[in-house]
Every structure is written in C-alpha cells, then in structure tokens.
Tab-separated table of C-alpha atoms in Angstrom:
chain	number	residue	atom	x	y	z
D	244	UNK	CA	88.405	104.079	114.119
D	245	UNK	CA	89.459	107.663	112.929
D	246	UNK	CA	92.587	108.310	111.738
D	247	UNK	CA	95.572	110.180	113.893
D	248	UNK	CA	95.707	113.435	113.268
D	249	UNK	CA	91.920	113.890	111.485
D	250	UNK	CA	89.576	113.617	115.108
D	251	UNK	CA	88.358	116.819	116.821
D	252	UNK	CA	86.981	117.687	120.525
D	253	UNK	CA	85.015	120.285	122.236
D	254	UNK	CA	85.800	121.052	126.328
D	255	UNK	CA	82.556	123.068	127.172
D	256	UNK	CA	83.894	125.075	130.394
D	257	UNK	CA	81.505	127.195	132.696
D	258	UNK	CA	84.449	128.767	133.981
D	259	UNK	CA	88.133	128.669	132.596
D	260	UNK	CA	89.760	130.105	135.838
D	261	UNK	CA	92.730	128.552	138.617
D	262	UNK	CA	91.381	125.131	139.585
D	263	UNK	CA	93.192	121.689	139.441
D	264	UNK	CA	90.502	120.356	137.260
D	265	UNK	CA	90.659	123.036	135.136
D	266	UNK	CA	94.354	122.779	134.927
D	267	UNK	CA	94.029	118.814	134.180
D	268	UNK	CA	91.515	120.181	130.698
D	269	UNK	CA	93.869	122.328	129.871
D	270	UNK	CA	96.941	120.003	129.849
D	271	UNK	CA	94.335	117.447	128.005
D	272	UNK	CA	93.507	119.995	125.285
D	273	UNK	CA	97.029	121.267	124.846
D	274	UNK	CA	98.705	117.432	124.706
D	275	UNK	CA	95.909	116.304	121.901
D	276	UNK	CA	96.566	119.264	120.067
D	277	UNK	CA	100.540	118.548	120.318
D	278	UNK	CA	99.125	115.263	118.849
D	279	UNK	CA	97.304	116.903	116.051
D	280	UNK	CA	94.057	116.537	116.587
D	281	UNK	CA	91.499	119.344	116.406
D	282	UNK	CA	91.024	120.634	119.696
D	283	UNK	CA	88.377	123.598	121.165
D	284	UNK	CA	87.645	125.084	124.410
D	285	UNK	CA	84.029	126.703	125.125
D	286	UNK	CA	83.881	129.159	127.991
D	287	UNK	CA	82.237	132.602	128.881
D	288	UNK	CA	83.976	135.463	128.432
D	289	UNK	CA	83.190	136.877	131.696
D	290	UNK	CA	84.486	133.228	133.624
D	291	UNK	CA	87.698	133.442	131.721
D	292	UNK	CA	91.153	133.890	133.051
D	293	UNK	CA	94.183	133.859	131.345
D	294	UNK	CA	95.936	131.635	134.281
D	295	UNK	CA	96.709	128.647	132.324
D	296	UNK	CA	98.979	128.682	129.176
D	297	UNK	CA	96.958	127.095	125.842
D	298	UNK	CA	98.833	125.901	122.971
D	299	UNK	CA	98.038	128.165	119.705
D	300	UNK	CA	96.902	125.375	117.845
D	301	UNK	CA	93.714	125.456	120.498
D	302	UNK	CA	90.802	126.932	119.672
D	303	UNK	CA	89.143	129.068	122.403
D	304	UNK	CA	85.688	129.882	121.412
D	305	UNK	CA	84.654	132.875	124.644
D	306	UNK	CA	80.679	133.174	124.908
D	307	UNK	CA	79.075	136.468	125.451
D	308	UNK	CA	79.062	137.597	129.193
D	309	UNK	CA	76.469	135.952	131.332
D	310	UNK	CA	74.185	137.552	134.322
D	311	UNK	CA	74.915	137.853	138.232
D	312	UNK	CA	71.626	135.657	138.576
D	313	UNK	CA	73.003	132.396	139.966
D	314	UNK	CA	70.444	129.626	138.489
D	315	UNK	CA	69.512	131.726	135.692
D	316	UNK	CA	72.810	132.628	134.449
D	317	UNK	CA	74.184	129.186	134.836
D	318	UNK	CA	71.233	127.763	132.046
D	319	UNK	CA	72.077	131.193	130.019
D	320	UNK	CA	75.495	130.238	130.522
D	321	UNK	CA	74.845	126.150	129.162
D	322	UNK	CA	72.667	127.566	126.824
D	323	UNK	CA	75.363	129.465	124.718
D	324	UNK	CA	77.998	127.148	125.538
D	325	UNK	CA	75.803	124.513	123.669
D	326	UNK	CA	75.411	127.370	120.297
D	327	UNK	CA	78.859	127.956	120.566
D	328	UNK	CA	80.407	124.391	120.499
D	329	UNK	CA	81.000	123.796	116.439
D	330	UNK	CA	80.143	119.682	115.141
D	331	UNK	CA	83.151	117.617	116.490
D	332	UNK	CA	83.701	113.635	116.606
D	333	UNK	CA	84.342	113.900	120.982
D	334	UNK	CA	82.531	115.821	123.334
D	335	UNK	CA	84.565	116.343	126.473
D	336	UNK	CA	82.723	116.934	130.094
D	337	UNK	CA	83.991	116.804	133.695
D	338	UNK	CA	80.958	118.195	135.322
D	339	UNK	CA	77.644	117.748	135.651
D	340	UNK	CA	75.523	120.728	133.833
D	341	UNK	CA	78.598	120.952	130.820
D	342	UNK	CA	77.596	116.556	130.498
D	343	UNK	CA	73.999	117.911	129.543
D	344	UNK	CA	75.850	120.036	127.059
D	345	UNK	CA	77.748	116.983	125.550
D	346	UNK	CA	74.404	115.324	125.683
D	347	UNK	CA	72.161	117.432	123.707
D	348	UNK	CA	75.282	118.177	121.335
D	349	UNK	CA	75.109	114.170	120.720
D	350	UNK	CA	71.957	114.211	119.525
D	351	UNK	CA	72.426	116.976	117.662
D	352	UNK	CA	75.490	116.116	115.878
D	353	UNK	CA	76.101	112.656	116.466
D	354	UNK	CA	79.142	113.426	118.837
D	355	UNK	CA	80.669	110.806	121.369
D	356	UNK	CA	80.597	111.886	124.924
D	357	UNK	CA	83.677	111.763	127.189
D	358	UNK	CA	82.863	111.799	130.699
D	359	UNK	CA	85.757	112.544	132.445
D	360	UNK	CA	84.649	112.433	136.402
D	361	UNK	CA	86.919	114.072	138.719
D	362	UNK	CA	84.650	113.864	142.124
D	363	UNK	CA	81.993	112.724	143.014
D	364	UNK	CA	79.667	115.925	142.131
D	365	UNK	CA	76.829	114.455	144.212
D	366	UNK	CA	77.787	115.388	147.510
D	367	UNK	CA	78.211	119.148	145.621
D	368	UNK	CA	75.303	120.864	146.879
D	369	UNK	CA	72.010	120.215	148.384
D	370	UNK	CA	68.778	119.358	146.577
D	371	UNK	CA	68.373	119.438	143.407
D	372	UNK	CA	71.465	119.828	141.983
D	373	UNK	CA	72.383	116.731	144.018
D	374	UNK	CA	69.821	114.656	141.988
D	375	UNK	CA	70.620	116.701	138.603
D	376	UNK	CA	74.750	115.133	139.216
D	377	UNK	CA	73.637	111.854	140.311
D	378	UNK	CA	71.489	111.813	137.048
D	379	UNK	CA	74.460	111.723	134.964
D	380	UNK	CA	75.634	108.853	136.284
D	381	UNK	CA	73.005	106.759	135.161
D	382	UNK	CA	73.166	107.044	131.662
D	383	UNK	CA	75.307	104.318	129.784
D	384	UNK	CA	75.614	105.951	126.866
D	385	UNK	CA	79.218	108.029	127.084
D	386	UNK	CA	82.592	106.671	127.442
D	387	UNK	CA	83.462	107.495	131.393
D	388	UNK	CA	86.676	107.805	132.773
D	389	UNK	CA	86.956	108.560	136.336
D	390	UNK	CA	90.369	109.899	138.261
D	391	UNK	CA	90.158	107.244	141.011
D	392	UNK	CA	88.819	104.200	142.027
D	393	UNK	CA	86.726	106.062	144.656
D	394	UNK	CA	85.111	107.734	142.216
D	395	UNK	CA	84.621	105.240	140.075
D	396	UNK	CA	82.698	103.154	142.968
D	397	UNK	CA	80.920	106.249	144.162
D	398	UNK	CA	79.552	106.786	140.292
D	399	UNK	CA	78.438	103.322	139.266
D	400	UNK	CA	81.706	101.530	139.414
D	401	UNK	CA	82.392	101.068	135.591
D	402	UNK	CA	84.540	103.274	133.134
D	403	UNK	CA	88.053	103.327	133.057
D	404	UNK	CA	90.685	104.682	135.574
D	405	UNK	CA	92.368	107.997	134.386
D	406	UNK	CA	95.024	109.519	136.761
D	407	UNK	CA	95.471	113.436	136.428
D	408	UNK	CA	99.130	114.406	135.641
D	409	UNK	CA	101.429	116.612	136.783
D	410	UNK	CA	103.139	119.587	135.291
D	411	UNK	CA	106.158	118.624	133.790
D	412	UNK	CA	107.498	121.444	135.783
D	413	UNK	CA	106.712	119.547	138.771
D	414	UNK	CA	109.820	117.256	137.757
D	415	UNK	CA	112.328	119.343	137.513
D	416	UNK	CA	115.321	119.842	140.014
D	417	UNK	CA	114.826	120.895	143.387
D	418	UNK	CA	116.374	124.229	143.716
D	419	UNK	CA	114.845	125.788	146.974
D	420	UNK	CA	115.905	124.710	150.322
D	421	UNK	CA	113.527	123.991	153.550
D	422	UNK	CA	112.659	127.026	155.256
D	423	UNK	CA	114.977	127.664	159.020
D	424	UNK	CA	111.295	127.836	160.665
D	425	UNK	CA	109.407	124.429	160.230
D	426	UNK	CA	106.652	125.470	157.958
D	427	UNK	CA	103.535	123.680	156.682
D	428	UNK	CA	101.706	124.481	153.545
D	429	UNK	CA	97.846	124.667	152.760
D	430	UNK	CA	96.162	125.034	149.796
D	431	UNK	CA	92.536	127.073	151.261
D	432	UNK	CA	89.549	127.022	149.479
D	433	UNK	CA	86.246	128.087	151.114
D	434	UNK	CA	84.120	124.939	150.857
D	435	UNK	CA	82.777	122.669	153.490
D	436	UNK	CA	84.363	119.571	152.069
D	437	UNK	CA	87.787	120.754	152.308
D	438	UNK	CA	87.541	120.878	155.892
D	439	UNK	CA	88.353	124.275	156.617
D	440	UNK	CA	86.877	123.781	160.642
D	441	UNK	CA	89.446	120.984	160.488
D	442	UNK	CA	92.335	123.463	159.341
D	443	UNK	CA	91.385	126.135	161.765
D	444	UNK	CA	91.396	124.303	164.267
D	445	UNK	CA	94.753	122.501	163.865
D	446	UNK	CA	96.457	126.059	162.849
D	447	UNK	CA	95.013	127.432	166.832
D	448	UNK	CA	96.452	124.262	168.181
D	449	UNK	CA	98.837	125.505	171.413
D	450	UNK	CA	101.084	122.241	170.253
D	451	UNK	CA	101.521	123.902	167.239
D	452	UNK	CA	102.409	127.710	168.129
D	453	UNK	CA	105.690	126.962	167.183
D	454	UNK	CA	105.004	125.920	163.701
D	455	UNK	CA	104.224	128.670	160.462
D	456	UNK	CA	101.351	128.094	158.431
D	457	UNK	CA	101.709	129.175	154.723
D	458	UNK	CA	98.027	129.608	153.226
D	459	UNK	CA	97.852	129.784	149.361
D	460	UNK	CA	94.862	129.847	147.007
D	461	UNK	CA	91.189	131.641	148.672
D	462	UNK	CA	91.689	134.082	152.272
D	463	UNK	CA	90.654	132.589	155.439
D	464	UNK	CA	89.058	134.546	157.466
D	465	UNK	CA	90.918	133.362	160.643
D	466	UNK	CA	94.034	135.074	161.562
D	467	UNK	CA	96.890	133.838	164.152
D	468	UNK	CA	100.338	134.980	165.185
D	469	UNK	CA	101.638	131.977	163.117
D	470	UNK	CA	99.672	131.662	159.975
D	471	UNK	CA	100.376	133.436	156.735
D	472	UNK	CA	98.790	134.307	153.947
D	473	UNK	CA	100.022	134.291	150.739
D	474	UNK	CA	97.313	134.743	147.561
D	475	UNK	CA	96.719	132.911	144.622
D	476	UNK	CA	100.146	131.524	143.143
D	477	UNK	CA	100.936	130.223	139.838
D	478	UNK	CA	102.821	126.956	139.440
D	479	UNK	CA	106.158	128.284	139.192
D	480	UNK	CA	105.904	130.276	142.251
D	481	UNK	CA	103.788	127.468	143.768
D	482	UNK	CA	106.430	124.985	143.059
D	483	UNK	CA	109.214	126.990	144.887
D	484	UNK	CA	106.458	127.221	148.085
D	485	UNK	CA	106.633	123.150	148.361
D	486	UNK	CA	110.049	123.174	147.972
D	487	UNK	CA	110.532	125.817	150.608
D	488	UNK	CA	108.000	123.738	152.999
D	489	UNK	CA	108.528	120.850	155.486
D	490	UNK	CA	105.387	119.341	154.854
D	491	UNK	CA	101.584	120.039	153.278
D	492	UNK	CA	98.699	119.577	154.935
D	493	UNK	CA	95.150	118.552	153.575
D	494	UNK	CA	91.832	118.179	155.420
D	495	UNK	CA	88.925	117.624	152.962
D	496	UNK	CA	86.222	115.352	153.484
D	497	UNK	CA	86.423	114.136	149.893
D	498	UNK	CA	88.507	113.999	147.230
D	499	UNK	CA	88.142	112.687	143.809
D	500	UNK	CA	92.132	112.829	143.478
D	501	UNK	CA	93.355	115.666	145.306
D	502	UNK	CA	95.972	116.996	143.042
D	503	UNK	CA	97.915	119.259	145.813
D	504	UNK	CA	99.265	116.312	148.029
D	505	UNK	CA	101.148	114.721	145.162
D	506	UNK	CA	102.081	117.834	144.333
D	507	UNK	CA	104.171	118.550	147.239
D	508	UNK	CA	105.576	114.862	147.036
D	509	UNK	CA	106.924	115.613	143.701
D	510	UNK	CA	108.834	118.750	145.279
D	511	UNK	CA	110.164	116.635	148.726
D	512	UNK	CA	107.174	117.765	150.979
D	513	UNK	CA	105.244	115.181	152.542
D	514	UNK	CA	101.652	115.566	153.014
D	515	UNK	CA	99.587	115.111	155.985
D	516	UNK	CA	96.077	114.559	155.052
D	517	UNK	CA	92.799	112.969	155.853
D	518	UNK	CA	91.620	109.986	154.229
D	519	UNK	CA	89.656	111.835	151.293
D	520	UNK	CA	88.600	108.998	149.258
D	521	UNK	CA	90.733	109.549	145.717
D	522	UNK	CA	94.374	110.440	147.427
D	523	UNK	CA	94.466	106.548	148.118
D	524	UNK	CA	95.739	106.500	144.105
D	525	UNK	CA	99.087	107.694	146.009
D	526	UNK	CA	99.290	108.365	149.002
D	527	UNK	CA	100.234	105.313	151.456
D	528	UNK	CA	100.465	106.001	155.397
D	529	UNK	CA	103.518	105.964	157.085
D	530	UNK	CA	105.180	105.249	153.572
D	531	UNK	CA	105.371	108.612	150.950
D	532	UNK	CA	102.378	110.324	153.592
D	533	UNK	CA	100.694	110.163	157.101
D	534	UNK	CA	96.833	110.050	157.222
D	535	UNK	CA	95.200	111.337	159.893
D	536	UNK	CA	91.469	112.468	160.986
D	537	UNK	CA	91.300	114.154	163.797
D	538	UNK	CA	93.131	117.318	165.521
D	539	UNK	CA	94.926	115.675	167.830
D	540	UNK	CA	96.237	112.895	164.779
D	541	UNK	CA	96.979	115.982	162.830
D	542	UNK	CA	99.322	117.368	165.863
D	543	UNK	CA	101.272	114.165	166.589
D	544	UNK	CA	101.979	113.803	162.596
D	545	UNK	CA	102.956	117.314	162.354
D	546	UNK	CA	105.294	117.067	165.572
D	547	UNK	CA	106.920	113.662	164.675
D	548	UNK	CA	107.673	115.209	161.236
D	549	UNK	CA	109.225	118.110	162.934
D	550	UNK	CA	111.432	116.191	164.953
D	551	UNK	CA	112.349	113.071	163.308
D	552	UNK	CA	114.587	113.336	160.561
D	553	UNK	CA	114.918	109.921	159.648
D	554	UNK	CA	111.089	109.327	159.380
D	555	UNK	CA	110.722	112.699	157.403
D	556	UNK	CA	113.366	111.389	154.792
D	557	UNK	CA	112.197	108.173	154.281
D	558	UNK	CA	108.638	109.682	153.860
D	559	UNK	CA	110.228	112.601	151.254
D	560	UNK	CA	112.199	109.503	148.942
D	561	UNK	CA	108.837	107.312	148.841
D	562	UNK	CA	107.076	110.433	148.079
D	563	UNK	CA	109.538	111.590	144.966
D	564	UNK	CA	108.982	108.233	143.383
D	565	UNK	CA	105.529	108.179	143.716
D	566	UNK	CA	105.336	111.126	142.353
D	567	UNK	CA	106.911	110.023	139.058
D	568	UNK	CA	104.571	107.913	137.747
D	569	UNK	CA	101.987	110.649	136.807
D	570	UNK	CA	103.262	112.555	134.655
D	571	UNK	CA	101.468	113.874	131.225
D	572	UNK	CA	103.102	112.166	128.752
D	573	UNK	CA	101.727	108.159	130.471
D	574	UNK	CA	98.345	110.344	130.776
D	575	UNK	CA	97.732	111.291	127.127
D	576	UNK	CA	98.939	107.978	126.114
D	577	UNK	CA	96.911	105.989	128.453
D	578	UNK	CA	93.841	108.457	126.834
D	579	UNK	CA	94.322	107.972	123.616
D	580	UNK	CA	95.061	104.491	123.736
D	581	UNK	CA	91.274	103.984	125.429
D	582	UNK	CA	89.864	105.612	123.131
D	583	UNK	CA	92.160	103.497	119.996
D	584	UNK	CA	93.520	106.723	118.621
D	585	UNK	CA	97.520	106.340	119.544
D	586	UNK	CA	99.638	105.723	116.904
C-alpha cells in the first residue's frame, strides 16, 4: 500500500471543456489533491477551456495544438498526451482512446490503470470505434469503477460502483423562487442519444403551448413561440435556472448516470425523464421523479405537475433528500477507500 500523502495520478483528457464528465475529473483531481496526493491533468491546448476551477496544487500539463483532421488528429492528439503524461503510481481514464493511453503508459512505467466508466461508450459511434470501446472492456487488467449499475452490466458486470457527486454548491440554500409562468428546463446537446426528436417534439406539443421551455447548454435548431434559449451556463448561474424552474426534463436514450436530473432535485425541480439506463441510481417514479417514454407520457407528466400541487411537493421533498447522498466528500472517500489509500 502507498502511503497518504506520497501517491500520484495522471487524468489524460482529449478535451478539458463544459461536460458533466469532465466536471466529475475535475472535482476528482481537485479533492485528491486537497488530500495531498500528487495530482496532473493532460489535455491539448487547443481542447482547453478554462470553465472549471482547478485547485493550484494541480498540475495541468497543455499539449501542443492538434489538427482539424478528425481521425488523424485524435491519434496526434493520444499520441502527445501519452509523451506528455510524466511516471505516476495511477493512471486515470474515463474513455475509451485516453484507456489506450493508460495502457501503453502501464507498460511503460509500471502504472496502475483506473478505469473510471461513465457510459457505456459502445453505443458511441458506428463501426469501428464501436469495437475499439468495446475492446476496453475486455481486458482484466485495470481497476474499473463504473457510475451505475447499468453500466456496470452493459461493460462486463464487475468493478466497483462509483456515484458522481455533486457540487457542493448544489447544497446550498434555495434562494430563487419558481418562475409566475410554469417553466421546464432542458439541458440540449446535439446527439442522437439524448433524444433531441423526443424533445422537439414534446416542446411543439399543442397541450403544451402554454408551458416555457428554457434550453441551456448546445442551440437547437428548432424555434417556437414558447421555447427559449439561453447558452452555455456555469453552475452558479445554472443553479439559480433549477431553482427558478418547475420541473426538468430529460429524453436520452442512454445514460450512464445522467448528472442533470439530480441536479435539479438538489435545487426543488423534479425531473421528467425517460428511463436512460444509469438515472435508476436516483431517480424513482412517482417518488423524487416521473419516467416516461413517449410524447404523449411526457404531456400528461408535465400537465399533472402543472396542476397538482400536492403531487409536485411530495415529488420536490423526495427529490431534496435524494439528492443528499451524493455529495463529494462520500465520493472521494468511497475512492480512496477502494483503492486502500484513506487515512
């Protein structure tokens, strides 16, 4: 066992930009630095933004800038990633091409590999990259920790169960009150398995016409009388947005976790979302949330929301506690304690 205070890790990043599992690495590498271990962060310079804070005591090591070329750049990318990543005792990945990093680097320096799996990266993209992430999951040689039991079944089911945390933020007092118009909150990223058709077509609903749609994170490209658009926020002002909602609604296909949902709990909005997979790690129908599938499901939990108040309360209370469970200080613990380094 290594001593507290005396191990070191490496988070190879191919991008260190606004993204939940990005934020998760981030809280990671700032909370083992707290802890006094030796902690670095590998990402291009080009793929860096400073969105997230890092502790001073963590090491950012920026690669030169890498080409427009997608398959090309991504290997020149891994390539100086790998040269860049000094000898450390832990290798950290949480996707698929940085694991080949960690790989290599463990036969190179003798590293341990942390696999920290946060979806299930094989329903990513189409062939080959499909088979290059399902790869991964075949080798036995890494310590794997996986954010749900979903993914954990998806990927092999062994490894240990890992929950991502919330911002301490996230548990502060609620300052912001509900919004006069009943509003509903969406966090929008362009990608087939968030279920964007879903979205749209719950946001053009003539049910709904009544009800405001606040869209945060990427643009849509669809446009209505009742939906608005509000950019990329950062937590603070993203925390106040929950607050000032009535309820958040989610429609991806899959989720390894699905960070958003419990999110909104922790601020008194219940969610509305499909069932995704990893958001089963909290979210409980008709008891903190209300799953639902379809368009029409969608409108009659949106609607009975709106209009019963007794429902909606019981629903924001369950949600509150739920919420309280994840926060960052059980996370580190339950991480170092896997890996025997906690005090």
């Amino acid at each position: 066992m290594h001593r507290v205070g005396k191990v070191s890790f490496a988070i190879p990043l191919l991008s260190l930009k606004w993204h939940g599992g990005v934020r998760v690495l981030v809280d990671l590498a700032n909370a083992l630095s707290e802890k006094g271990h030796r902690v670095f962060i590998i990402t291009p310079k080009n793929r860096y933004h400073k969105y997230y804070r890092l502790q001073p005591s963590v090491k950012l090591i920026l690669t030169p800038t890498c080409g427009k070329i997608p398959f090309i750049s991504h290997l020149y990318a891994l390539f100086l990633i790998l040269l860049k990543t000094p000898p450390v005792d832990y290798v950290i990945a949480n996707f698929y091409p940085t694991f080949y990093i960690a790989l290599l680097h463990s036969l190179l320096y003798k590293s341990k590999i942390i696999y920290y799996i946060m979806d299930y990266e094989t329903q990513f993209g189409p062939f080959p990259y499909s088979l290059i992430a399902d790869i991964t999951y075949q080798f036995k040689n890494y310590i794997k920790f996986t954010v749900s039991e979903w993914v954990k079944q998806k990927t092999g089911g062994w490894g240990y169960i890992l929950h991502p945390p919330l911002d301490e933020s996230f548990f502060r007092p609620i300052t912001e009150k509900k919004e006069k118009v009943f509003t509903v909150i969406y966090v929008y990223r362009r990608s087939r398995r968030k279920g964007p058709e879903l979205f749209e077509s719950i946001v053009s609903s003539h049910k709904l016409k009544d009800v405001r749609f606040w869209i945060v994170g990427e643009k849509p490209s669809l446009e209505t009388p009742n939906l608005q658009y509000l950019g990329v926020k950062k937590t603070e002002e993203l925390i106040k947005l929950y607050e000032r909602s009535h309820l958040l609604l989610n429609t991806s296909h899959f989720e390894g976790f699905g960070l958003p949902p419990l999110e909104a709990m922790a601020r008194g909005t219940p969610p509305v979302l499909t069932d995704s997979g990893g958001v089963r790690e909290y979210a409980v129908h008709n008891y903190n949330a209300i799953i639902a599938n379809t368009v029409k499901e969608f409108e009659e939990a949106i609607l009975k929301l709106k209009h019963d108040t007794d429902f909606y309360n019981y629903l924001k209370k369950n949600g509150i506690e739920t919420s309280k469970g994840f926060t960052k200080q059980n996370f580190i613990n339950q991480f170092l304690s896997l890996l025997s380094l906690k005090k």
